[in-house]
Every structure is written in structure tokens, then in C-alpha cells.
Amino acid sequence: MAKPTSKASAKVLAPGSHALVTGGSSGIGKATARQLLERGMNVTLLARDPAKLDAARAELAVASQSEQRIGIVSVDVSDRPRLEASVAEAIATLGSPTLLVTSAGIAHPGYFSDLPIDIFERTMAVNYFGTLYAIRAVLPAMLEAGHGHLALVSSGAGLVGLYGYTPYSPSKFALRGLAEALRGELKPSGIGVSIVYPPDTDTPQLAEENKTKPAETKAITATADTWSADGVATAIVTGISQNRFTITPGTEMRVLNRFHSVLAPALNRYFDQLVAKVRREQALNPEEVAATAQNVSPDA
Ligand SMILES: NC(=O)C1=CN([C@@H]2O[C@H](COP(=O)(O)OP(=O)(O)OC[C@H]3O[C@@H](n4cnc5c(N)ncnc54)[C@H](OP(=O)(O)O)[C@@H]3O)[C@@H](O)[C@H]2O)C=CC1
Ligand SMILES: CCCCCCCCCCCCCCCC(=O)[C@@H](N)CO
């Protein structure tokens, strides 16, 4: 049921136009930046670590023609004054952006009672406010141009609150609220909004969080397939080209997005069973927790 590519979204992805990608030095952001470069766009990557930004630029240069530009800016998206200055600088260098993709984000899973308050505050500051600041920084230029697109990377954990993700799920819910509220306001100005709900995606972030993720959380997130960053990036770019509001990589996320409030009671009962199963296995065999968590099947 793909909508035809609209004139406005053709402009958003037009060769020679400028896309800003927060979190563009790694994972989903980098994979998306590569596909935008393959479409002939100029891209600015925003992230903190200058070494990762340099490496990403070198890697992405291979996917682009010599006349294409890849800008990199080292900035923390939660630092509003510096982010605003960085976006202004990127606009001065590569022009008014037709597209903003906000992929900068962090996840520190754990048990609620074990997590320090800093993690909750930091997760909201980066995932929610970092996205909000980036949107506010690009919007005046898009409004002046009369077209543009914002693609916000939320998560399946932004549709249902997930065990072990008490700092993270609310930050991704907040993005859903922001996207839904913004959509109608920006529509008359020709600015499109998309919100992306990926399942677990094979990125450095996932590898990192898996080191400390509760076994119960792994059992729950394993009910949806793990995607590649390229697969998610393809879904994002295709979704933008079709001016889709919700972008849901995979059947599980599509069903979850369509029916989350209806499914919630049954899902929560099912997730409770998974948690109980993991707990029994932990009690029987503490060493094999991680392995058994991967083997839980829906009809177990
Ligand atoms: N991987 C997964 O399983 C899923 C991921 N997501 C979401 O997708 C997005 C991308 O995740 P993923 O690609 O896995 O993660 P990666 O860790 O691979 O990439 C995250 C990117 O964000 C940047 N970043 C992190 N914190 C900040 C900050 N404070 N300021 C600026 N940049 C920052 C990182 O660079 P640096 O550290 O140098 O700043 C990096 O470029 C996140 O929002 C995540 O929540 C959603 C669903 C599933
Ligand atoms: C057909 C039935 C549909 C019901 C399926 C329910 C699936 C719930 C699992 C949601 C998985 C979301 C994981 C996000 C992880 C994440 O964002 C972090 N890895 C970020 O780093």
C-alpha cells in the first residue's frame, strides 16, 4: 500500500540537497547517511566523538561522488547552545537542509532500583531534548524554504513500555508525542514528519547494551527479529520518499504500531510469563541465563 512519491518528498531527497543526520557517525544514523549519499545528497553528520566522525566520513566518502559534500560536526545534542551554533554552521556551509534525521540516542538498560537518577535524566536529555533542540534549530530554514522533512528515530520501546527500559522507553514515548503533536502543525507549511519504530538493530549500541541488559529484557525484545542497520535505513529512506508518518521496520513493529493499545494487556501477560520463565531458569542454572533467554519461543 505504498503511497506514490509526492512532489514535496521528491524535493526532500533531491540530489544536491542537504540532509542533517544526528548520530550519523554510527549504526542506524550512519547507514541512513550512506543511503542519502547514494541518492546524491550532501550530508552533515552530527555526533560527539571526533574520531568516530572522521572514520565515518572516510567510510561514507566511498559511497559518494567527488562533488558531493560530507560535513562533520562534533557536538553533544543535549547542549542546546552548542547544537544551535553547530546547525547554523552546517547551514552556512552546505545550505538550508531539506531533511533532518535524528538518530542520536542512548540506551542504558537495567533494573529500575539499580539505576542511578543520572541515567534517567541523561537519557531524556539526549533522546528527547536532543531531538527537540535539533528540530528547533533546523525549522526556521525549512519554513523559509517552504518544504522539508523531519524523521525522528524512536523505537519499538516507544510503543510499549519494556521491562528493563525504565529510563529509555519514556524518552522514546516522548518522541512519539512530539511527532504526533508536530505533524498537523507543520503540514500546512509543507514540512513532513516521520517517526521510526525499529526493533532491536545490529549496531555498536546494541552490542554495548547487551553487556548489561537484564536477561528478562532480552527475552522480551527477542520476540521481534533483530534487523540490520542497513535494513532500517532502507525503511527510513523509503518511508520518507512516500511521506509516511509512521515507519515500522518488520511485521512485529507494524502490528505493534497498529494495535499497541489493544495488544498491551495480552503482551504484558505474555511478557510476564517470559520474565517468570527466565527467573525459573536463573534459579536452576545461573550460568546459562543469557543462552536460554534467546531460546524462548512464543508458544513456550
Ligand atoms: N540498535 C537498536 O537496537 C535500536 C536503536 N534505536 C535507536 O536508534 C538510534 C541510533 O541507535 P544505534 O544506531 O543503535 O546507536 P549507535 O550507538 O550505533 O549510534 C548512536 C549515534 O548517536 C551518537 N550520539 C550518542 N549520544 C549523543 C549525544 N549526546 N550527542 C550527539 N550524538 C550522540 C553517537 O556518537 P557519539 O557517541 O560519538 O556521540 C552515534 O553516532 C538511537 O536513538 C536508538 O535509541 C531504536 C531501536 C532499536
Ligand atoms: C506480531 C505480534 C507483535 C508483538 C511483538 C511485540 C514485540 C515487542 C518487542 C519490541 C522490541 C523493541 C526493541 C527496541 C530496542 C531498542 O530500542 C534498543 N535496542 C536501543 O538500543
GROMACS .gro file of C-alpha atoms and ligand atoms in nm:
model
  369
    1MET     CA    1   0.000   0.000   0.000
    2ALA     CA    2   0.285   0.235  -0.083
    3LYS     CA    3   0.176   0.591  -0.139
    4PRO     CA    4   0.317   0.740  -0.459
    5THR     CA    5   0.624   0.957  -0.417
    6SER     CA    6   0.489   1.308  -0.371
    7LYS     CA    7   0.643   1.618  -0.526
    8ALA     CA    8   0.731   1.751  -0.181
    9SER     CA    9   0.916   1.435  -0.073
   10ALA     CA   10   1.099   1.425  -0.407
   11LYS     CA   11   1.241   1.769  -0.316
   12VAL     CA   12   1.336   1.647   0.031
   13LEU     CA   13   1.558   1.371  -0.112
   14ALA     CA   14   1.671   1.557  -0.426
   15PRO     CA   15   2.034   1.515  -0.538
   16GLY     CA   16   2.241   1.815  -0.431
   17SER     CA   17   2.014   1.897  -0.137
   18HIS     CA   18   2.135   1.890   0.222
   19ALA     CA   19   2.046   1.637   0.496
   20LEU     CA   20   2.146   1.670   0.863
   21VAL     CA   21   2.184   1.341   1.049
   22THR     CA   22   2.231   1.344   1.427
   23GLY     CA   23   2.402   1.027   1.543
   24GLY     CA   24   2.535   0.999   1.187
   25SER     CA   25   2.872   0.855   1.290
   26SER     CA   26   2.740   0.508   1.380
   27GLY     CA   27   2.469   0.246   1.343
   28ILE     CA   28   2.130   0.348   1.204
   29GLY     CA   29   2.234   0.712   1.151
   30LYS     CA   30   2.545   0.619   0.953
   31ALA     CA   31   2.357   0.364   0.742
   32THR     CA   32   2.090   0.625   0.666
   33ALA     CA   33   2.355   0.886   0.578
   34ARG     CA   34   2.509   0.636   0.333
   35GLN     CA   35   2.177   0.584   0.154
   36LEU     CA   36   2.117   0.960   0.135
   37LEU     CA   37   2.464   1.000  -0.018
   38GLU     CA   38   2.384   0.723  -0.265
   39ARG     CA   39   2.085   0.934  -0.372
   40GLY     CA   40   2.323   1.223  -0.443
   41MET     CA   41   2.252   1.435  -0.136
   42ASN     CA   42   2.507   1.631   0.068
   43VAL     CA   43   2.511   1.522   0.429
   44THR     CA   44   2.619   1.669   0.762
   45LEU     CA   45   2.685   1.418   1.041
   46LEU     CA   46   2.648   1.539   1.399
   47ALA     CA   47   2.778   1.336   1.695
   48ARG     CA   48   3.021   1.381   1.984
   49ASP     CA   49   3.333   1.170   1.921
   50PRO     CA   50   3.553   1.340   1.653
   51ALA     CA   51   3.744   1.017   1.581
   52LYS     CA   52   3.421   0.827   1.503
   53LEU     CA   53   3.304   1.118   1.287
   54ASP     CA   54   3.632   1.118   1.090
   55ALA     CA   55   3.614   0.743   1.039
   56ALA     CA   56   3.250   0.763   0.927
   57ARG     CA   57   3.328   1.040   0.679
   58ALA     CA   58   3.613   0.837   0.529
   59GLU     CA   59   3.390   0.530   0.505
   60LEU     CA   60   3.097   0.722   0.353
   61ALA     CA   61   3.314   0.906   0.101
   62VAL     CA   62   3.340   0.574  -0.081
   63ALA     CA   63   2.960   0.578  -0.130
   64SER     CA   64   2.959   0.926  -0.286
   65GLN     CA   65   3.076   1.119  -0.592
   66SER     CA   66   3.360   1.368  -0.567
   67GLU     CA   67   3.128   1.670  -0.597
   68GLN     CA   68   2.919   1.556  -0.301
   69ARG     CA   69   2.994   1.704   0.042
   70ILE     CA   70   3.007   1.524   0.378
   71GLY     CA   71   3.025   1.767   0.669
   72ILE     CA   72   3.105   1.651   1.022
   73VAL     CA   73   3.034   1.840   1.342
   74SER     CA   74   3.137   1.728   1.688
   75VAL     CA   75   2.860   1.830   1.926
   76ASP     CA   76   2.651   1.690   2.210
   77VAL     CA   77   2.286   1.721   2.104
   78SER     CA   78   2.183   1.780   2.466
   79ASP     CA   79   2.394   2.100   2.474
   80ARG     CA   80   2.140   2.338   2.321
   81PRO     CA   81   2.353   2.649   2.263
   82ARG     CA   82   2.633   2.447   2.103
   83LEU     CA   83   2.390   2.243   1.894
   84GLU     CA   84   2.221   2.559   1.766
   85ALA     CA   85   2.561   2.706   1.672
   86SER     CA   86   2.661   2.377   1.501
   87VAL     CA   87   2.343   2.363   1.294
   88ALA     CA   88   2.387   2.730   1.194
   89GLU     CA   89   2.742   2.649   1.086
   90ALA     CA   90   2.629   2.344   0.886
   91ILE     CA   91   2.361   2.553   0.713
   92ALA     CA   92   2.617   2.824   0.630
   93THR     CA   93   2.844   2.556   0.479
   94LEU     CA   94   2.605   2.326   0.289
   95GLY     CA   95   2.285   2.529   0.267
   96SER     CA   96   1.935   2.506   0.406
   97PRO     CA   97   1.857   2.141   0.495
   98THR     CA   98   1.565   1.968   0.327
   99LEU     CA   99   1.588   1.675   0.569
  100LEU     CA  100   1.671   1.620   0.936
  101VAL     CA  101   1.715   1.263   1.066
  102THR     CA  102   1.751   1.242   1.446
  103SER     CA  103   1.925   0.917   1.528
  104ALA     CA  104   2.145   1.033   1.819
  105GLY     CA  105   2.035   0.831   2.118
  106ILE     CA  106   2.148   0.626   2.415
  107ALA     CA  107   2.013   0.320   2.598
  108HIS     CA  108   2.124   0.202   2.941
  109PRO     CA  109   1.900  -0.090   3.034
  110GLY     CA  110   1.887  -0.220   3.390
  111TYR     CA  111   1.661  -0.282   3.686
  112PHE     CA  112   1.477   0.034   3.795
  113SER     CA  113   1.602   0.016   4.154
  114ASP     CA  114   1.965  -0.031   4.046
  115LEU     CA  115   1.978   0.263   3.805
  116PRO     CA  116   2.107   0.598   3.931
  117ILE     CA  117   1.889   0.904   3.867
  118ASP     CA  118   2.158   1.043   3.633
  119ILE     CA  119   2.078   0.774   3.378
  120PHE     CA  120   1.709   0.875   3.371
  121GLU     CA  121   1.794   1.244   3.336
  122ARG     CA  122   2.068   1.187   3.079
  123THR     CA  123   1.851   0.956   2.865
  124MET     CA  124   1.573   1.215   2.850
  125ALA     CA  125   1.827   1.495   2.784
  126VAL     CA  126   1.983   1.315   2.486
  127ASN     CA  127   1.696   1.115   2.335
  128TYR     CA  128   1.413   1.362   2.384
  129PHE     CA  129   1.559   1.709   2.433
  130GLY     CA  130   1.849   1.642   2.192
  131THR     CA  131   1.590   1.565   1.923
  132LEU     CA  132   1.374   1.864   2.014
  133TYR     CA  133   1.672   2.103   2.002
  134ALA     CA  134   1.777   1.974   1.660
  135ILE     CA  135   1.423   2.021   1.525
  136ARG     CA  136   1.403   2.375   1.662
  137ALA     CA  137   1.743   2.455   1.512
  138VAL     CA  138   1.654   2.344   1.155
  139LEU     CA  139   1.291   2.454   1.143
  140PRO     CA  140   1.331   2.826   1.061
  141ALA     CA  141   1.532   2.742   0.747
  142MET     CA  142   1.278   2.478   0.639
  143LEU     CA  143   0.986   2.715   0.700
  144GLU     CA  144   1.155   2.979   0.491
  145ALA     CA  145   1.217   2.730   0.210
  146GLY     CA  146   0.855   2.611   0.230
  147HIS     CA  147   0.946   2.244   0.230
  148GLY     CA  148   1.139   1.990   0.438
  149HIS     CA  149   1.112   1.669   0.633
  150LEU     CA  150   1.185   1.559   0.990
  151ALA     CA  151   1.248   1.188   1.059
  152LEU     CA  152   1.262   1.104   1.430
  153VAL     CA  153   1.412   0.771   1.536
  154SER     CA  154   1.204   0.635   1.825
  155SER     CA  155   1.195   0.259   1.899
  156GLY     CA  156   0.954  -0.031   1.947
  157ALA     CA  157   1.017   0.057   2.312
  158GLY     CA  158   0.839   0.387   2.233
  159LEU     CA  159   0.516   0.198   2.160
  160VAL     CA  160   0.512  -0.031   2.467
  161GLY     CA  161   0.697   0.019   2.793
  162LEU     CA  162   0.953  -0.261   2.814
  163TYR     CA  163   1.092  -0.431   3.124
  164GLY     CA  164   1.447  -0.311   3.190
  165TYR     CA  165   1.399   0.006   2.986
  166THR     CA  166   1.255   0.240   3.251
  167PRO     CA  167   1.486   0.529   3.150
  168TYR     CA  168   1.468   0.458   2.775
  169SER     CA  169   1.104   0.372   2.696
  170PRO     CA  170   0.968   0.705   2.831
  171SER     CA  171   1.223   0.901   2.625
  172LYS     CA  172   1.103   0.720   2.311
  173PHE     CA  173   0.734   0.763   2.407
  174ALA     CA  174   0.807   1.136   2.438
  175LEU     CA  175   0.928   1.141   2.077
  176ARG     CA  176   0.604   0.978   1.966
  177GLY     CA  177   0.407   1.252   2.145
  178LEU     CA  178   0.622   1.520   1.989
  179ALA     CA  179   0.590   1.375   1.637
  180GLU     CA  180   0.212   1.336   1.664
  181ALA     CA  181   0.168   1.688   1.801
  182LEU     CA  182   0.400   1.846   1.543
  183ARG     CA  183   0.264   1.668   1.240
  184GLY     CA  184  -0.053   1.872   1.198
  185GLU     CA  185   0.115   2.200   1.287
  186LEU     CA  186   0.384   2.163   1.020
  187LYS     CA  187   0.169   2.014   0.745
  188PRO     CA  188   0.034   2.348   0.611
  189SER     CA  189   0.395   2.471   0.584
  190GLY     CA  190   0.494   2.180   0.359
  191ILE     CA  191   0.709   2.010   0.621
  192GLY     CA  192   0.664   1.636   0.659
  193VAL     CA  193   0.719   1.439   0.980
  194SER     CA  194   0.805   1.070   1.022
  195ILE     CA  195   0.855   0.868   1.337
  196VAL     CA  196   1.054   0.545   1.316
  197TYR     CA  197   0.993   0.246   1.545
  198PRO     CA  198   1.279  -0.002   1.488
  199PRO     CA  199   1.305  -0.335   1.668
  200ASP     CA  200   1.649  -0.445   1.802
  201THR     CA  201   1.901  -0.347   1.533
  202ASP     CA  202   2.253  -0.483   1.495
  203THR     CA  203   2.466  -0.177   1.582
  204PRO     CA  204   2.752  -0.093   1.822
  205GLN     CA  205   2.488   0.039   2.063
  206LEU     CA  206   2.307  -0.297   2.075
  207ALA     CA  207   2.635  -0.485   2.134
  208GLU     CA  208   2.719  -0.242   2.415
  209GLU     CA  209   2.381  -0.258   2.589
  210ASN     CA  210   2.373  -0.637   2.564
  211LYS     CA  211   2.667  -0.648   2.808
  212THR     CA  212   2.445  -0.523   3.091
  213LYS     CA  213   2.090  -0.590   2.967
  214PRO     CA  214   1.874  -0.795   3.206
  215ALA     CA  215   1.803  -1.146   3.072
  216GLU     CA  216   1.431  -1.071   3.111
  217THR     CA  217   1.465  -0.773   2.872
  218LYS     CA  218   1.650  -0.987   2.618
  219ALA     CA  219   1.373  -1.248   2.629
  220ILE     CA  220   1.111  -0.979   2.564
  221THR     CA  221   1.291  -0.793   2.283
  222ALA     CA  222   1.378  -1.126   2.115
  223THR     CA  223   1.005  -1.167   2.033
  224ALA     CA  224   1.077  -0.934   1.739
  225ASP     CA  225   1.352  -1.012   1.483
  226THR     CA  226   1.679  -0.820   1.502
  227TRP     CA  227   1.732  -0.600   1.196
  228SER     CA  228   2.045  -0.476   1.023
  229ALA     CA  229   2.120  -0.104   1.032
  230ASP     CA  230   2.101  -0.105   0.651
  231GLY     CA  231   1.756  -0.264   0.658
  232VAL     CA  232   1.630   0.001   0.900
  233ALA     CA  233   1.794   0.276   0.689
  234THR     CA  234   1.617   0.145   0.377
  235ALA     CA  235   1.285   0.154   0.563
  236ILE     CA  236   1.358   0.512   0.675
  237VAL     CA  237   1.453   0.644   0.332
  238THR     CA  238   1.165   0.462   0.161
  239GLY     CA  239   0.924   0.590   0.426
  240ILE     CA  240   1.045   0.947   0.376
  241SER     CA  241   1.013   0.913  -0.004
  242GLN     CA  242   0.649   0.807   0.048
  243ASN     CA  243   0.590   1.081   0.307
  244ARG     CA  244   0.482   0.818   0.561
  245PHE     CA  245   0.418   0.934   0.916
  246THR     CA  246   0.498   0.603   1.085
  247ILE     CA  247   0.791   0.391   0.972
  248THR     CA  248   0.782   0.039   1.114
  249PRO     CA  249   1.060  -0.199   1.007
  250GLY     CA  250   0.919  -0.554   1.007
  251THR     CA  251   0.587  -0.723   1.071
  252GLU     CA  252   0.616  -0.716   1.450
  253MET     CA  253   0.665  -0.338   1.462
  254ARG     CA  254   0.388  -0.285   1.205
  255VAL     CA  255   0.145  -0.492   1.414
  256LEU     CA  256   0.265  -0.330   1.736
  257ASN     CA  257   0.217   0.020   1.591
  258ARG     CA  258  -0.130  -0.058   1.458
  259PHE     CA  259  -0.259  -0.232   1.768
  260HIS     CA  260  -0.038  -0.142   2.066
  261SER     CA  261  -0.312  -0.023   2.299
  262VAL     CA  262  -0.532  -0.322   2.214
  263LEU     CA  263  -0.242  -0.568   2.239
  264ALA     CA  264  -0.096  -0.423   2.560
  265PRO     CA  265  -0.287  -0.640   2.812
  266ALA     CA  266  -0.209  -0.964   2.625
  267LEU     CA  267   0.150  -0.861   2.557
  268ASN     CA  268   0.205  -0.770   2.921
  269ARG     CA  269   0.070  -1.111   3.031
  270TYR     CA  270   0.295  -1.282   2.779
  271PHE     CA  271   0.598  -1.076   2.883
  272ASP     CA  272   0.520  -1.159   3.249
  273GLN     CA  273   0.538  -1.527   3.152
  274LEU     CA  274   0.872  -1.473   2.979
  275VAL     CA  275   1.004  -1.298   3.289
  276ALA     CA  276   0.883  -1.584   3.511
  277LYS     CA  277   1.047  -1.837   3.278
  278VAL     CA  278   1.379  -1.651   3.284
  279ARG     CA  279   1.357  -1.631   3.664
  280ARG     CA  280   1.299  -2.008   3.694
  281GLU     CA  281   1.593  -2.078   3.467
  282GLN     CA  282   1.813  -1.834   3.659
  283ALA     CA  283   1.727  -2.015   3.979
  284LEU     CA  284   1.807  -2.356   3.824
  285ASN     CA  285   2.116  -2.261   3.631
  286PRO     CA  286   2.263  -1.916   3.692
  287GLU     CA  287   2.534  -1.957   3.424
  288GLU     CA  288   2.303  -2.027   3.131
  289VAL     CA  289   2.076  -1.726   3.169
  290ALA     CA  290   2.185  -1.550   2.854
  291ALA     CA  291   2.166  -1.859   2.633
  292THR     CA  292   1.821  -1.970   2.750
  293ALA     CA  293   1.683  -1.618   2.715
  294GLN     CA  294   1.747  -1.641   2.339
  295ASN     CA  295   1.555  -1.970   2.310
  296VAL     CA  296   1.215  -1.869   2.443
  297SER     CA  297   0.951  -1.933   2.180
  298PRO     CA  298   0.607  -1.768   2.173
  299ASP     CA  299   0.420  -2.092   2.248
  300ALA     CA  300   0.652  -2.198   2.532
  301LIG     N1  301   2.015  -0.056   1.790
  301LIG     C1  302   1.893  -0.081   1.831
  301LIG     O1  303   1.860  -0.193   1.875
  301LIG     C2  304   1.787   0.025   1.823
  301LIG     C3  305   1.819   0.160   1.822
  301LIG     N2  306   1.720   0.254   1.821
  301LIG     C4  307   1.753   0.397   1.822
  301LIG     O2  308   1.827   0.428   1.706
  301LIG     C5  309   1.913   0.536   1.730
  301LIG     C6  310   2.053   0.500   1.684
  301LIG     O3  311   2.097   0.391   1.759
  301LIG     P1  312   2.217   0.297   1.710
  301LIG     O4  313   2.246   0.325   1.570
  301LIG     O5  314   2.187   0.162   1.757
  301LIG     O6  315   2.333   0.353   1.806
  301LIG     P2  316   2.489   0.378   1.784
  301LIG     O7  317   2.546   0.384   1.921
  301LIG     O8  318   2.546   0.287   1.684
  301LIG     O9  319   2.489   0.526   1.726
  301LIG     C7  320   2.445   0.632   1.806
  301LIG     C8  321   2.493   0.761   1.745
  301LIG    O10  322   2.446   0.870   1.826
  301LIG     C9  323   2.558   0.949   1.865
  301LIG     N3  324   2.529   1.007   1.996
  301LIG    C10  325   2.507   0.942   2.112
  301LIG     N4  326   2.489   1.030   2.212
  301LIG    C11  327   2.500   1.153   2.155
  301LIG    C12  328   2.494   1.285   2.205
  301LIG     N5  329   2.470   1.311   2.335
  301LIG     N6  330   2.511   1.389   2.120
  301LIG    C13  331   2.535   1.366   1.989
  301LIG     N7  332   2.542   1.244   1.936
  301LIG    C14  333   2.525   1.139   2.018
  301LIG    C15  334   2.676   0.853   1.864
  301LIG    O11  335   2.802   0.916   1.850
  301LIG     P3  336   2.886   0.968   1.980
  301LIG    O12  337   2.875   0.860   2.084
  301LIG    O13  338   3.023   0.992   1.929
  301LIG    O14  339   2.819   1.094   2.023
  301LIG    C16  340   2.643   0.773   1.739
  301LIG    O15  341   2.678   0.846   1.623
  301LIG    C17  342   1.904   0.565   1.880
  301LIG    O16  343   1.816   0.675   1.901
  301LIG    C18  344   1.844   0.438   1.936
  301LIG    O17  345   1.771   0.462   2.053
  301LIG    C19  346   1.588   0.218   1.818
  301LIG    C20  347   1.551   0.087   1.817
  301LIG    C21  348   1.647  -0.019   1.821
  302LIG     C1  349   0.304  -0.993   1.591
  302LIG     C2  350   0.299  -0.956   1.735
  302LIG     C3  351   0.357  -0.821   1.760
  302LIG     C4  352   0.403  -0.806   1.901
  302LIG     C5  353   0.550  -0.801   1.910
  302LIG     C6  354   0.594  -0.736   2.037
  302LIG     C7  355   0.738  -0.707   2.028
  302LIG     C8  356   0.787  -0.630   2.147
  302LIG     C9  357   0.935  -0.614   2.137
  302LIG    C10  358   0.974  -0.476   2.096
  302LIG    C11  359   1.118  -0.471   2.063
  302LIG    C12  360   1.170  -0.331   2.061
  302LIG    C13  361   1.316  -0.330   2.097
  302LIG    C14  362   1.375  -0.196   2.091
  302LIG    C15  363   1.515  -0.200   2.147
  302LIG    C16  364   1.586  -0.070   2.146
  302LIG     O1  365   1.534   0.033   2.117
  302LIG    C17  366   1.727  -0.075   2.192
  302LIG     N1  367   1.796  -0.190   2.148
  302LIG    C18  368   1.801   0.050   2.154
  302LIG     O2  369   1.936   0.041   2.160
   0.00000   0.00000   0.00000
